[in-house]
PDB file of C-alpha atoms in Angstrom:
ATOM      1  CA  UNK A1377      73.281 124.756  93.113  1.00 74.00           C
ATOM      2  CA  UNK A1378      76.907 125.044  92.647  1.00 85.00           C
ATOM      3  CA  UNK A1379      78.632 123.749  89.851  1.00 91.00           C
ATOM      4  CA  UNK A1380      82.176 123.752  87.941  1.00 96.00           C
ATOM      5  CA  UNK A1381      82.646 121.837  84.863  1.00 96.00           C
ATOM      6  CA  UNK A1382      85.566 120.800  82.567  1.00 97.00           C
ATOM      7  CA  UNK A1383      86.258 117.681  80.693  1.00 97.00           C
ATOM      8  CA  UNK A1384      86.838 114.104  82.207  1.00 96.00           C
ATOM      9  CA  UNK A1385      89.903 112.987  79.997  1.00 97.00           C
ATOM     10  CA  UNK A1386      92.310 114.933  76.924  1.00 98.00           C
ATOM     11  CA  UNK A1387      95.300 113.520  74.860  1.00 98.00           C
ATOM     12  CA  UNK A1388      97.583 115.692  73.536  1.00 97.00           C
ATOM     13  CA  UNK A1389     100.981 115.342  72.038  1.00 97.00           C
ATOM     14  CA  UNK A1390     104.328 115.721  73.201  1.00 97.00           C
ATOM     15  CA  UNK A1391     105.594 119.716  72.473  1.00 97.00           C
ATOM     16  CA  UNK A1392     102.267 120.360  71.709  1.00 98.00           C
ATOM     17  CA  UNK A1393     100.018 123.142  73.504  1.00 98.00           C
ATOM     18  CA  UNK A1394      96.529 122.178  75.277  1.00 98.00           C
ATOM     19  CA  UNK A1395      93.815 124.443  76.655  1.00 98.00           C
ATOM     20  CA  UNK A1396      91.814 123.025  79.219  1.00 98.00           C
ATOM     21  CA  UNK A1397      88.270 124.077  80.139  1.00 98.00           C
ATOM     22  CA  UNK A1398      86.286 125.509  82.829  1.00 98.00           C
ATOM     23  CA  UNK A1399      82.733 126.492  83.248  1.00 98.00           C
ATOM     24  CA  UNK A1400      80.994 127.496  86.399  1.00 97.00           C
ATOM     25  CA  UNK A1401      77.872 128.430  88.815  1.00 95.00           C
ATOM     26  CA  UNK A1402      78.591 129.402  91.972  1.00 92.00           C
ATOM     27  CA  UNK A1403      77.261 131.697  94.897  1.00 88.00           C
ATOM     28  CA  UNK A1404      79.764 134.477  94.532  1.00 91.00           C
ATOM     29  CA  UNK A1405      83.190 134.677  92.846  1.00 93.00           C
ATOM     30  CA  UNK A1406      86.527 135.204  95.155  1.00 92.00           C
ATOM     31  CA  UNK A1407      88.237 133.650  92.740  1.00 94.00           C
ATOM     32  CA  UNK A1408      89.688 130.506  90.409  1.00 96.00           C
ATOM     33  CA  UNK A1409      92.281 128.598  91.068  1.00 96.00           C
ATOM     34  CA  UNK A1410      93.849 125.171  89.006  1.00 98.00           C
ATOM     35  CA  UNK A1411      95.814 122.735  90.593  1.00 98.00           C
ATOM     36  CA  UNK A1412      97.748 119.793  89.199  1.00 98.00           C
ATOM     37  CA  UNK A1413      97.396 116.306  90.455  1.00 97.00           C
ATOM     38  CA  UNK A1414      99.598 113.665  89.551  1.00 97.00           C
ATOM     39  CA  UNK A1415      98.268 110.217  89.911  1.00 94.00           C
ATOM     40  CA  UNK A1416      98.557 109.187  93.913  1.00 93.00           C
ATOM     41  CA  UNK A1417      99.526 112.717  94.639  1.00 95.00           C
ATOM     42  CA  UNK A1418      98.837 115.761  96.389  1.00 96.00           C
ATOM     43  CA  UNK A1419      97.075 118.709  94.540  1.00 97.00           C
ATOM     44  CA  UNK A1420      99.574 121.473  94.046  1.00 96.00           C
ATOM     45  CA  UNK A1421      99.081 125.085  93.176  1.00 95.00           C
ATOM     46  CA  UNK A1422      99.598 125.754  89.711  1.00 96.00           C
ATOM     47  CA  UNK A1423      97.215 129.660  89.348  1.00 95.00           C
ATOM     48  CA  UNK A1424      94.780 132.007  90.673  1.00 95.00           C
ATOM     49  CA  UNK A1425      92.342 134.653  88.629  1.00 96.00           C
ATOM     50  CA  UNK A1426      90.414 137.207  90.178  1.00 95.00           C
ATOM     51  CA  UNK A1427      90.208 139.777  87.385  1.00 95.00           C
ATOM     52  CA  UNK A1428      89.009 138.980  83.901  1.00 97.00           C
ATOM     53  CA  UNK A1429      92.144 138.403  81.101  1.00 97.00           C
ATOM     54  CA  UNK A1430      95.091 135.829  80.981  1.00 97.00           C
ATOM     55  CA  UNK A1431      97.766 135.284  83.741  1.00 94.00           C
ATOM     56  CA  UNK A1432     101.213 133.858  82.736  1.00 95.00           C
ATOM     57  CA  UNK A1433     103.669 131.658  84.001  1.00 91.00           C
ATOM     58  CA  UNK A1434     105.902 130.244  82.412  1.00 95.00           C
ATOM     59  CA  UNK A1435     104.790 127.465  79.973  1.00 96.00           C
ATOM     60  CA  UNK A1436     101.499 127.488  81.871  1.00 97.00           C
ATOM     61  CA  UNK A1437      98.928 130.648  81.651  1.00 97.00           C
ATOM     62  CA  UNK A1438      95.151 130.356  83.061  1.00 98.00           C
ATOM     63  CA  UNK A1439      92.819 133.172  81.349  1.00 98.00           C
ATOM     64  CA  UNK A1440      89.262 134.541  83.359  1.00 98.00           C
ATOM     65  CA  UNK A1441      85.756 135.459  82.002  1.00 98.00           C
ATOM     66  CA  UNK A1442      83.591 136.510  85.104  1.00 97.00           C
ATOM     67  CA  UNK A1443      80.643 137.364  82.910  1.00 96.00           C
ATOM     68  CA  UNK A1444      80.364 134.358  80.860  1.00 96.00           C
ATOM     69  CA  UNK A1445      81.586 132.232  84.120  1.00 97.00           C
ATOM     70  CA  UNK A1446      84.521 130.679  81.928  1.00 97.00           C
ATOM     71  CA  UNK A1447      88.214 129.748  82.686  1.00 98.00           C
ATOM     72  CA  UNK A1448      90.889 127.949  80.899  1.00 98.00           C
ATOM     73  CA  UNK A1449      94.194 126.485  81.096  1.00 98.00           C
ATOM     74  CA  UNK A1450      96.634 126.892  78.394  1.00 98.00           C
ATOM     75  CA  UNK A1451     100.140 124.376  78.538  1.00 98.00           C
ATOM     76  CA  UNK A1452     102.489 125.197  76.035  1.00 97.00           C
ATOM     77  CA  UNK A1453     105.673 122.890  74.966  1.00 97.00           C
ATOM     78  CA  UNK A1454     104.032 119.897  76.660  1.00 98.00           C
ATOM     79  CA  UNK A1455     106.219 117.508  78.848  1.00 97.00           C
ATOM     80  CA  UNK A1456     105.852 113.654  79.619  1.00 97.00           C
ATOM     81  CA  UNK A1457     105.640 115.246  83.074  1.00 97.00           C
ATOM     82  CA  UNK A1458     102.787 117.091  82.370  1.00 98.00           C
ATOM     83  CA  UNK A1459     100.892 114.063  82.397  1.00 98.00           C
ATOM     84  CA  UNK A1460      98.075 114.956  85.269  1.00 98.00           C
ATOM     85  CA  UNK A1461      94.899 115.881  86.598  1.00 97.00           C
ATOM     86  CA  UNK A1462      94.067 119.613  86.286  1.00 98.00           C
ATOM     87  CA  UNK A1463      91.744 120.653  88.768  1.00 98.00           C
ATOM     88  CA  UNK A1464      89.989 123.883  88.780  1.00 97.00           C
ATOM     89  CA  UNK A1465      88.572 125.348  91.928  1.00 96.00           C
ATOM     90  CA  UNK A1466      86.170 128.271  92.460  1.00 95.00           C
ATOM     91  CA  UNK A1467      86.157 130.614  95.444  1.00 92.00           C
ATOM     92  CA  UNK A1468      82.716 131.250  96.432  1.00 89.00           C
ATOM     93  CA  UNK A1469      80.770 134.046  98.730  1.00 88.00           C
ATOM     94  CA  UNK A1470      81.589 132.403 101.715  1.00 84.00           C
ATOM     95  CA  UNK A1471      85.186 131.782 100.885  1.00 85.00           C
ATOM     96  CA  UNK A1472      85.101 127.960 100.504  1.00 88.00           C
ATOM     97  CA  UNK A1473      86.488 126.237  97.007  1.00 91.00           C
ATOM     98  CA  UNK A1474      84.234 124.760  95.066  1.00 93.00           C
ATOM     99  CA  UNK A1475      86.624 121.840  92.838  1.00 95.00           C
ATOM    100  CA  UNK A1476      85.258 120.045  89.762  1.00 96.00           C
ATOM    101  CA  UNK A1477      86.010 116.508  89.250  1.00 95.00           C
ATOM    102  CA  UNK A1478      89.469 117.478  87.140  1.00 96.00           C
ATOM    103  CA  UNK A1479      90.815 116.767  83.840  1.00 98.00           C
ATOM    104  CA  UNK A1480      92.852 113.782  83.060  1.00 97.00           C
ATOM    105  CA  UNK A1481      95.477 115.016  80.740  1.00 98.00           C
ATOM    106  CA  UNK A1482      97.366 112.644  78.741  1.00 98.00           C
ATOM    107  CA  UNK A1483     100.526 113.092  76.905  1.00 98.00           C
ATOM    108  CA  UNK A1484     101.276 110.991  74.129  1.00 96.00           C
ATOM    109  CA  UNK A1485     105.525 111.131  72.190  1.00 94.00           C
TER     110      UNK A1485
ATOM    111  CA  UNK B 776     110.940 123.501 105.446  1.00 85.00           C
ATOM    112  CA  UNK B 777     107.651 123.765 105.978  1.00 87.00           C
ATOM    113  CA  UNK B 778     105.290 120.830 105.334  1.00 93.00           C
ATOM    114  CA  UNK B 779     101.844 119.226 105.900  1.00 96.00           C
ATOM    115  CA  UNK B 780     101.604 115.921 106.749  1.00 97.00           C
ATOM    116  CA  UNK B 781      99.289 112.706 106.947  1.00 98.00           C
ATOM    117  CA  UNK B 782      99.349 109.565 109.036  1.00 98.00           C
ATOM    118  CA  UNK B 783      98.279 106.879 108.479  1.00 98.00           C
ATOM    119  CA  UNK B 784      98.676 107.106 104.559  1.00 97.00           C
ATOM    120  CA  UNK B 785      97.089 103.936 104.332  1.00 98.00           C
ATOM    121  CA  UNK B 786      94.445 102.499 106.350  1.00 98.00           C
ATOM    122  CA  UNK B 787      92.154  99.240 106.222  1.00 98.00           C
ATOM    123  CA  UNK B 788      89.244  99.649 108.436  1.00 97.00           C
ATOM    124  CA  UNK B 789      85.784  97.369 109.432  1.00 97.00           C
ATOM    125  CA  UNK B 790      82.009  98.960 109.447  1.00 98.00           C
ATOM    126  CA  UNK B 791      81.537  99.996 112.679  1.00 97.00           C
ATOM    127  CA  UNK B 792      84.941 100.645 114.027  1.00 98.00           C
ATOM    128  CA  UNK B 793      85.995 104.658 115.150  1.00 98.00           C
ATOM    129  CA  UNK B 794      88.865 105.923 112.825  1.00 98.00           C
ATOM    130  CA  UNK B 795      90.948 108.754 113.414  1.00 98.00           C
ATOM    131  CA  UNK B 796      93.129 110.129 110.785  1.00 98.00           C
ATOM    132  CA  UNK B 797      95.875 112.837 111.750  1.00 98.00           C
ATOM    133  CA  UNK B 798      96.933 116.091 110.009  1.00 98.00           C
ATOM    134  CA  UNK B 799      99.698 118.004 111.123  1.00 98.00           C
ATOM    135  CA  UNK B 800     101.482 121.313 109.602  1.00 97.00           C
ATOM    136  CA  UNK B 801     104.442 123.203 110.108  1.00 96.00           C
ATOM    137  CA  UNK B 802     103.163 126.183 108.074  1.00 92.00           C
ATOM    138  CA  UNK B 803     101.705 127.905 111.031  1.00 93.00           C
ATOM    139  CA  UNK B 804      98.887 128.756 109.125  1.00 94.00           C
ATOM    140  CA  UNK B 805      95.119 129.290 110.877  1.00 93.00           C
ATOM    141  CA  UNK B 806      93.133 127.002 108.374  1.00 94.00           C
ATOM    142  CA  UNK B 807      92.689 123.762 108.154  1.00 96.00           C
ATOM    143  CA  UNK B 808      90.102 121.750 106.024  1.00 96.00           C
ATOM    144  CA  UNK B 809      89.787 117.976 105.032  1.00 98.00           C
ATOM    145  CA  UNK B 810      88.516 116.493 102.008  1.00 98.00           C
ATOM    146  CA  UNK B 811      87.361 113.543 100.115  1.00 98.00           C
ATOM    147  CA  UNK B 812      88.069 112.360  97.185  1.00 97.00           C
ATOM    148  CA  UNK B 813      86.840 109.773  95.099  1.00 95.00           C
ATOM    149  CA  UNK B 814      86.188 108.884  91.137  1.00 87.00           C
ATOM    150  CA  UNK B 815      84.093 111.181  88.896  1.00 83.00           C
ATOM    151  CA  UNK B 816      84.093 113.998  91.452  1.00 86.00           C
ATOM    152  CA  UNK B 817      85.598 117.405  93.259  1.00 87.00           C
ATOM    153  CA  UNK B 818      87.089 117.224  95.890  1.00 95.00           C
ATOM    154  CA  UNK B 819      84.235 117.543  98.908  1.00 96.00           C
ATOM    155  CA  UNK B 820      84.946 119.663 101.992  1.00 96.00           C
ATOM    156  CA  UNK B 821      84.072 117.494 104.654  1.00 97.00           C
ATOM    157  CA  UNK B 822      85.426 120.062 107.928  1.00 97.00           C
ATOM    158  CA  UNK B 823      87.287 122.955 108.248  1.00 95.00           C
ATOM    159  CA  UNK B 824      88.667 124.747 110.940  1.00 95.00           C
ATOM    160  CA  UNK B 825      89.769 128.967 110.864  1.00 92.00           C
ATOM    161  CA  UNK B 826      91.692 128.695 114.379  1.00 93.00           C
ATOM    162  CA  UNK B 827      91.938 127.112 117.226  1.00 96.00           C
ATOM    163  CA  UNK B 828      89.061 126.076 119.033  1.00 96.00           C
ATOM    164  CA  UNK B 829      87.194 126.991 116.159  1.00 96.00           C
ATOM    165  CA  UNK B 830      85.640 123.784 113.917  1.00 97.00           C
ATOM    166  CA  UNK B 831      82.877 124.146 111.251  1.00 95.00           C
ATOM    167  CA  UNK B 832      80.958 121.591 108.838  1.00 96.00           C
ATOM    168  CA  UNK B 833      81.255 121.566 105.432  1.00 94.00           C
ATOM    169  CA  UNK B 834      79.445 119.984 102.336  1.00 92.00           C
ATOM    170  CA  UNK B 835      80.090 116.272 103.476  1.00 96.00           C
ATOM    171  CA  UNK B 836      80.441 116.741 107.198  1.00 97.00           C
ATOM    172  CA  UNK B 837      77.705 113.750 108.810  1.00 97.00           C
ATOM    173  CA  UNK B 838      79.879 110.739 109.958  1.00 97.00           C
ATOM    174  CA  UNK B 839      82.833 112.467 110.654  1.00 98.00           C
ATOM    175  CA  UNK B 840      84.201 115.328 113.327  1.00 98.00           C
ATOM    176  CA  UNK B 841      87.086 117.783 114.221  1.00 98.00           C
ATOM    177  CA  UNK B 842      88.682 118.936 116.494  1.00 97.00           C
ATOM    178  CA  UNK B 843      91.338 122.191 117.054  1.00 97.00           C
ATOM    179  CA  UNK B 844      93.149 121.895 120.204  1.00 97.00           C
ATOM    180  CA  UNK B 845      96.475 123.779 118.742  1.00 97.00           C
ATOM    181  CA  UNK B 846      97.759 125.074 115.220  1.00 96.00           C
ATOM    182  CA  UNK B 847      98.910 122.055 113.975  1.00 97.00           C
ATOM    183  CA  UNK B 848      97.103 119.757 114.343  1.00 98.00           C
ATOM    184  CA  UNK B 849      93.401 119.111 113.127  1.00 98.00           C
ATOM    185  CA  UNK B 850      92.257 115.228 113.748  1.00 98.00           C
ATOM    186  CA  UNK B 851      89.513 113.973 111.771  1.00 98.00           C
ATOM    187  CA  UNK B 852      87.376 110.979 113.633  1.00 98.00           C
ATOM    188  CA  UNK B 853      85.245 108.759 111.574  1.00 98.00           C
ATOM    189  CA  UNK B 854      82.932 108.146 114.286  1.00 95.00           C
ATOM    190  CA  UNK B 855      81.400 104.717 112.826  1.00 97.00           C
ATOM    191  CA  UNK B 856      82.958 103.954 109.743  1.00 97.00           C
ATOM    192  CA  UNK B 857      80.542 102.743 106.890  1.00 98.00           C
ATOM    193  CA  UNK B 858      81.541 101.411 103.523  1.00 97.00           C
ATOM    194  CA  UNK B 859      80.565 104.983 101.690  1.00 97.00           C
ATOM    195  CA  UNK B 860      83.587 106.162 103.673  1.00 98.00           C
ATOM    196  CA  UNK B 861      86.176 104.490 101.732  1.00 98.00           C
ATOM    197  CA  UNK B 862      87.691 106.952  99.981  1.00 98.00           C
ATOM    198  CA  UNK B 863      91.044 108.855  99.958  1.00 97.00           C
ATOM    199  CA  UNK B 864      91.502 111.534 101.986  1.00 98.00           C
ATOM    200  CA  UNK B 865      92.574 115.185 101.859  1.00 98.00           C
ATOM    201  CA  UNK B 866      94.261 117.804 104.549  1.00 98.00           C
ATOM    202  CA  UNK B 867      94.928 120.970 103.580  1.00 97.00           C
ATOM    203  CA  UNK B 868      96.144 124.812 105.415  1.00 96.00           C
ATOM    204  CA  UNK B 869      95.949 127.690 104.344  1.00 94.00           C
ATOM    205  CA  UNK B 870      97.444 131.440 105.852  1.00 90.00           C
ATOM    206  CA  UNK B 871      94.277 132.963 105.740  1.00 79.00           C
ATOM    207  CA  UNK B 872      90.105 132.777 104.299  1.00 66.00           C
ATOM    208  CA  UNK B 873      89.993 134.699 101.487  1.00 68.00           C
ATOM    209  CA  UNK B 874      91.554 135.780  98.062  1.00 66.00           C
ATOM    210  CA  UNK B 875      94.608 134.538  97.227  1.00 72.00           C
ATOM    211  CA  UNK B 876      95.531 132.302  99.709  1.00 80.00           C
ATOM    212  CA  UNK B 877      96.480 128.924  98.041  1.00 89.00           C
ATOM    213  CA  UNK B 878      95.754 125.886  99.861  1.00 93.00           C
ATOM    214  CA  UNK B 879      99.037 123.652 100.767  1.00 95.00           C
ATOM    215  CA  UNK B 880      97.986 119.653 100.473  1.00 97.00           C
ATOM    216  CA  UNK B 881      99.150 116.767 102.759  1.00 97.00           C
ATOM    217  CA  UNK B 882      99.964 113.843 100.490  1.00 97.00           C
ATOM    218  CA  UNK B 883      96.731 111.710 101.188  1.00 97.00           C
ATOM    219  CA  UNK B 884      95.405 108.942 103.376  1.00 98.00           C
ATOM    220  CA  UNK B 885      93.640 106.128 101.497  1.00 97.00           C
ATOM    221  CA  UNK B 886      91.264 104.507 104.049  1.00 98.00           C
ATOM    222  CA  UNK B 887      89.204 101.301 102.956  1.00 98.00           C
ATOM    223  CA  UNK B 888      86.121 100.692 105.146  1.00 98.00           C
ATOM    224  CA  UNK B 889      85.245  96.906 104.514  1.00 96.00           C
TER     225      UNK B 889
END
């Protein structure tokens, strides 16, 4: 089967960093993407690996192991508005995202 | 600008009772999926759509249909609502399948089957 796995729930501090987690199985790799949900929101695009190393933007960079089926998302200089769900999303053979349930980030002063 | 959007964004229901929920985009983009979401898991792909005319099921598809009649638009019809339907719900559009093609979000319909 087809799985994706990262934490339920982290706290982290205000101007701290964070690295969020993200294991997988899935048929085939297109793919990973994270998204940010804010509580009664919309997922939004936050990144996409397809190649192995780290992608940055900004305070946010998302790094990609295809062989060990591992991805994580690093926030630096944590905001109050940071506060979220990060969702991470694998693109399998047949082109279809695979989500796991998302992390509940929370961001204590 | 170009937006996705959801109607109703809130919608009380009874067992038994048809439901139609409406997505609409201005992105002129060829997909089109819909999704559940509830507590303590992924979003699920319930349909999805790569153009019109063109409908296909996805993880969580039984109870529920599609249909593509233009570019904009992809309806999804709870034929016979049951309880295990209440759950908040997902459209999204894309440009194309594969790669890098982020998916843009409509901002959610919360349907409560009682």
């Amino acid at each position: 089967g087809q799985n994706i796995d990262q934490p339920t729930e982290m706290t982290a501090t205000e101007g701290a960093i964070v690295q969020i987690n993200c294991t997988y199985q899935t048929s085939g790799f297109n793919g990973l993407f994270w998204y940010q949900q804010h509580a009664g929101e919309a997922p939004t695009f936050l990144s996409y690996n397809v190649l192995d190393g780290l992608e940055e933007k900004g305070r946010f960079s998302s790094f990609l192991s295809r062989s060990k089926g591992y991805s994580y998302l690093l926030l630096k200089e944590l905001q109050m508005k940071d506060s979220a769900s990060y969702l991470c999303a694998v693109m399998d053979s047949n082109y279809q995202l695979i989500w796991g349930a998302g992390t509940k980030l929370i961001i204590k002063p | 600008d170009a937006e996705i959007t959801q109607s109703p964004r809130h919608k009380i229901t009874e067992t038994g009772r048809q439901v139609t929920l409406a997505c609409h985009q201005t992105w002129n983009h060829n997909n089109m999926f819909w999704y559940r979401q509830d507590l303590g898991h992924g979003l699920r792909l319930i349909h999805y759509s790569y153009g019109v005319q063109d409908t296909n099921k996805g993880e969580v598809s039984d109870g529920y249909s599609v249909s593509r009649s233009n570019t904009e638009d992809l309806p999804l019809t709870l034929e016979s609502a049951a309880s295990s339907q209440t759950s908040v719900y997902f459209c999204a559009s894309s440009e194309s399948a594969g790669g890098y093609n982020e998916q843009f979000f409509g901002p959610g319909t919360r349907l409560t089957v009682l």
